[in-house]
mmCIF file of C-alpha atoms in Angstrom:
data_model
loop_
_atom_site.group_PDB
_atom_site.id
_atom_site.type_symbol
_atom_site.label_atom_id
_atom_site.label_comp_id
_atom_site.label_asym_id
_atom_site.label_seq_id
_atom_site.Cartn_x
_atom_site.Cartn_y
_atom_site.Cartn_z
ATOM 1 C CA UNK A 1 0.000 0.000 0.000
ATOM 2 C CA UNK A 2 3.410 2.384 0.669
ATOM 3 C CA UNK A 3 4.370 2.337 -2.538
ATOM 4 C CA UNK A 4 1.251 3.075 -4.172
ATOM 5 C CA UNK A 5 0.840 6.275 -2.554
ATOM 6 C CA UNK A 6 3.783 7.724 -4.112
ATOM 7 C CA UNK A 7 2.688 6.585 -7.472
ATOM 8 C CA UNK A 8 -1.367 8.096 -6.675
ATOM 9 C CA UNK A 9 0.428 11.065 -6.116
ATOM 10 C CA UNK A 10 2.516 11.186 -9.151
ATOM 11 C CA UNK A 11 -1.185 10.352 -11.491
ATOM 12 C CA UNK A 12 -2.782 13.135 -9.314
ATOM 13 C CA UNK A 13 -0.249 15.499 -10.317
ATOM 14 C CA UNK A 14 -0.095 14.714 -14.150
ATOM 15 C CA UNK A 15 -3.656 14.958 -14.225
ATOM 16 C CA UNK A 16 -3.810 18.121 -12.713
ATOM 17 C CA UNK A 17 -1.226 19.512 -15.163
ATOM 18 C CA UNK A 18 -3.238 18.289 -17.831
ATOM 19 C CA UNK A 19 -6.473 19.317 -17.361
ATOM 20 C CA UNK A 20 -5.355 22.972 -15.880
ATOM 21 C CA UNK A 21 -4.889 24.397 -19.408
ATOM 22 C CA UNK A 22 -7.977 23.122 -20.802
ATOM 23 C CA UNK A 23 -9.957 24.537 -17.773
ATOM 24 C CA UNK A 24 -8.593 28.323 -18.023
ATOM 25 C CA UNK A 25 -9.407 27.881 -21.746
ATOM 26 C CA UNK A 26 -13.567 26.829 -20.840
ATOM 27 C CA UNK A 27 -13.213 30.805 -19.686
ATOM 28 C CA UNK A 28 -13.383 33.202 -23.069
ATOM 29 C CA UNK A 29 -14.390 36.377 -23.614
ATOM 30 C CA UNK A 30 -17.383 37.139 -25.385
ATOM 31 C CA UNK A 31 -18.887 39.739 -28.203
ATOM 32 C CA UNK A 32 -21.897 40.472 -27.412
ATOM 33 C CA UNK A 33 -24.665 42.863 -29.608
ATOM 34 C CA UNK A 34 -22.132 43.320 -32.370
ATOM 35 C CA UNK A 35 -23.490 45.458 -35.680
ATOM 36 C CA UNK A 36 -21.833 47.066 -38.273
ATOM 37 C CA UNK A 37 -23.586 50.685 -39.376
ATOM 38 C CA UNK A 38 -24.992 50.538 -42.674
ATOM 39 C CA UNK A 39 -23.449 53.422 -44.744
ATOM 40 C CA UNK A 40 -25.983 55.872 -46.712
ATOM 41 C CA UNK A 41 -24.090 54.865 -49.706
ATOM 42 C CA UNK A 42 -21.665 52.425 -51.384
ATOM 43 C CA UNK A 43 -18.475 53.542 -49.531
ATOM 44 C CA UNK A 44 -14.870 52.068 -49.057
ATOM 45 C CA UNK A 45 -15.136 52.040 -45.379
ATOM 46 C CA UNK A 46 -17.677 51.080 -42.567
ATOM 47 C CA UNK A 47 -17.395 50.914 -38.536
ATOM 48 C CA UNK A 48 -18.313 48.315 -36.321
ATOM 49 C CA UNK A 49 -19.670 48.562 -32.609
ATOM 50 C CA UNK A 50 -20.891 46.178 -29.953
ATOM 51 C CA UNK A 51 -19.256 44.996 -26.764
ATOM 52 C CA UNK A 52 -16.751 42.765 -25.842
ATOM 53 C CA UNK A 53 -17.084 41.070 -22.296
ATOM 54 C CA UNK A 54 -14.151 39.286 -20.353
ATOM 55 C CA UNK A 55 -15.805 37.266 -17.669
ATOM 56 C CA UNK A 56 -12.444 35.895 -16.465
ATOM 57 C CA UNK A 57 -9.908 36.159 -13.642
ATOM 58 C CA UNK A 58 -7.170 37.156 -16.350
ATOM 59 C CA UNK A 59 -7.079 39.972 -18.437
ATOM 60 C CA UNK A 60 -7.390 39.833 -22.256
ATOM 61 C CA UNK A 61 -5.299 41.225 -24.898
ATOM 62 C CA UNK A 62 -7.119 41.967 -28.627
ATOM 63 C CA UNK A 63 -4.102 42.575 -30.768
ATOM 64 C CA UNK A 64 -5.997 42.554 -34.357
ATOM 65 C CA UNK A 65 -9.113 41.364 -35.838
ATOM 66 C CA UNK A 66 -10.055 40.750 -39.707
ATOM 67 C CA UNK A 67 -12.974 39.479 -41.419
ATOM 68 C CA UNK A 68 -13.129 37.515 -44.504
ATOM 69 C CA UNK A 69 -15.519 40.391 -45.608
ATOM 70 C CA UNK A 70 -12.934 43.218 -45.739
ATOM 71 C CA UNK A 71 -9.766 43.969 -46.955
ATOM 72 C CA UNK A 72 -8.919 45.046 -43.478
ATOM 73 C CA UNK A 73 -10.431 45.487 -39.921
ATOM 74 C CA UNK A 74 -8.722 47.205 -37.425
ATOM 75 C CA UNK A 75 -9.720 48.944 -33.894
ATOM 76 C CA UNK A 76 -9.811 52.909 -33.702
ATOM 77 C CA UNK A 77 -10.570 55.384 -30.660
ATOM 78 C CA UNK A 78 -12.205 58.530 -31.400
ATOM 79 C CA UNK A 79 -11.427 61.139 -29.176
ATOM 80 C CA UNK A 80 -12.582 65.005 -28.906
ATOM 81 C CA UNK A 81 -8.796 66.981 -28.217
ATOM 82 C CA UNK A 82 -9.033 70.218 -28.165
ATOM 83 C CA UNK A 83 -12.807 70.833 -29.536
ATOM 84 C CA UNK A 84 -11.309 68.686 -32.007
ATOM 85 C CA UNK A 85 -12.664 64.839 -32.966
ATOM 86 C CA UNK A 86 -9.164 62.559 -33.395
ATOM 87 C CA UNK A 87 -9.263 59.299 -34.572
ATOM 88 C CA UNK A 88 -6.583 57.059 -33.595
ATOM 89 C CA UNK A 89 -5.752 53.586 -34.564
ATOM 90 C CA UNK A 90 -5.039 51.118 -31.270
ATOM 91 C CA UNK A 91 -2.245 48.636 -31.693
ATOM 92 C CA UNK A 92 -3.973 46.445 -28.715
ATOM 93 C CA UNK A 93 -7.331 46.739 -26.518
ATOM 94 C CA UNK A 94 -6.851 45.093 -22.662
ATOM 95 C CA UNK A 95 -9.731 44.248 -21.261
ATOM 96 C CA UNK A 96 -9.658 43.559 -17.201
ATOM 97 C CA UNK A 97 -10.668 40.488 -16.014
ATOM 98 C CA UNK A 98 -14.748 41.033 -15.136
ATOM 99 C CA UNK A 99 -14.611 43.593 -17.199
ATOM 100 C CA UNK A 100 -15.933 44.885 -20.488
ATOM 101 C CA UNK A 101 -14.977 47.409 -23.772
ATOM 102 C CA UNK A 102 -17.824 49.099 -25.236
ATOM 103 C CA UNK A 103 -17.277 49.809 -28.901
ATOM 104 C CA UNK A 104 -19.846 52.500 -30.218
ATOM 105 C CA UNK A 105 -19.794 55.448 -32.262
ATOM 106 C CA UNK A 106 -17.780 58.651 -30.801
ATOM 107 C CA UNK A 107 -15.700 55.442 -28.783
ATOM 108 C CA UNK A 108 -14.070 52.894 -29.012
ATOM 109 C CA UNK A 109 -15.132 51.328 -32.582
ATOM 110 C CA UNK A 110 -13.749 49.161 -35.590
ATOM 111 C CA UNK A 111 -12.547 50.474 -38.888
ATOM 112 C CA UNK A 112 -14.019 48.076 -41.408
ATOM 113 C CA UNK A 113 -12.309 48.750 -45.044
ATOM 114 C CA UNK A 114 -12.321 47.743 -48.228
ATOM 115 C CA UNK A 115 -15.650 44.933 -48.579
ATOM 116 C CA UNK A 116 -15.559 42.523 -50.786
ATOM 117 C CA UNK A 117 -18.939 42.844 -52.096
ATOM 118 C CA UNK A 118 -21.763 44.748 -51.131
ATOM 119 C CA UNK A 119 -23.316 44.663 -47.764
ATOM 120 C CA UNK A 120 -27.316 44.438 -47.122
ATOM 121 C CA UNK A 121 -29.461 45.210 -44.242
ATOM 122 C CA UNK A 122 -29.343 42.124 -42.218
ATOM 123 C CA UNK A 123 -26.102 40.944 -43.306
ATOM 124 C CA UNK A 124 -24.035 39.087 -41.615
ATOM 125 C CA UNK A 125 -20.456 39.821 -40.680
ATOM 126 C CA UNK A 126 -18.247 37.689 -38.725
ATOM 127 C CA UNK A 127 -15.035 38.978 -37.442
ATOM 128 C CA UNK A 128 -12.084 37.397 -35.390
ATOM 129 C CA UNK A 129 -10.399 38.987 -32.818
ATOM 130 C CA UNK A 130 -6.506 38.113 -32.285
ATOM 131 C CA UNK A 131 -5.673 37.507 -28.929
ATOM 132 C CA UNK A 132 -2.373 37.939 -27.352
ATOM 133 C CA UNK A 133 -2.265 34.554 -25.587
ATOM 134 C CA UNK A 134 -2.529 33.255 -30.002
ATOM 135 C CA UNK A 135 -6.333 32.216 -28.916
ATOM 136 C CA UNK A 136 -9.070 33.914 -31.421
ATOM 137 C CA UNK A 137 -12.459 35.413 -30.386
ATOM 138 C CA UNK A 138 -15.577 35.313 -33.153
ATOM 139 C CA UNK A 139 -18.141 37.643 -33.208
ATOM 140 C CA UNK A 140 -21.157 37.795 -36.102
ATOM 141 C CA UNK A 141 -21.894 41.416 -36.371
ATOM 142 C CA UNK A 142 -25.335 41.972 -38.100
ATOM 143 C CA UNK A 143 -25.530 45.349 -40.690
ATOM 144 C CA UNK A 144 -27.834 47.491 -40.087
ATOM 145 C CA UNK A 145 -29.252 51.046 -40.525
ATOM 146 C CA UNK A 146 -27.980 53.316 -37.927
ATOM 147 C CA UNK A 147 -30.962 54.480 -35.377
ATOM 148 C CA UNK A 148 -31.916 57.693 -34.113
#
């Protein structure tokens, strides 16, 4: 019975090591109430909005995104400097663990350029964030006509 315990031990501890990275990855991050705005006309360039929700105890890193539906995607912050509305392209987006990034318009938001083919109402988009860690985060974004 002595020398099994050693041997118990040793199983416990592969399986442990094993199973550790699959359980962190059963925690993702989420997009939730994507949409891209609908342009008034056939332009090169559209913007995305929607949230992105990180219900983990780690942070999360977005480092790029694209979309087989563009030529490129790529996340922008518009900011008012000076009276002034900047736009500014991020290299990366953190988002705290329990935390959230709203994209919307006048924020945070993603530069969508260059479709392939035409976009419709009701279209829909799907676009994968990069993550940091080399994991990927899908989202469908829906088009639709702005409201308001």
């Amino acid at each position: 019975m002595n020398t099994l315990r050693p041997l118990l031990a040793a199983c416990l501890c592969f399986v442990a090591t094993v199973l550790s990275p699959a359980q962190a990855r059963e925690c993702t991050a989420k997009v939730k109430d994507g949409w891209i705005r609908m342009p008034p006309v056939s332009m090169p360039m559209m913007a995305g909005f929607g949230r992105i929700e990180n219900p983990c105890s780690t942070p999360v890193t977005i480092t790029g995104a694209s979309s087989p539906a563009f030529a490129d995607v790529s996340l922008h912050e518009t900011r008012v400097v000076d009276g002034v509305s900047r736009m500014r392209h991020l290299p990366e987006l953190r988002i705290a663990p329990d935390g959230s990034a709203t994209l919307k318009p006048g924020g945070l938001h993603l530069m969508l350029m260059q479709p392939h083919a035409p976009l419709k109402e009701g279209s829909k988009v799907v676009i994968e964030f990069t993550l940091k860690d080399g994991g990927v985060l899908r989202g469908e974004f829906p088009v639709r006509k702005p409201t308001g």
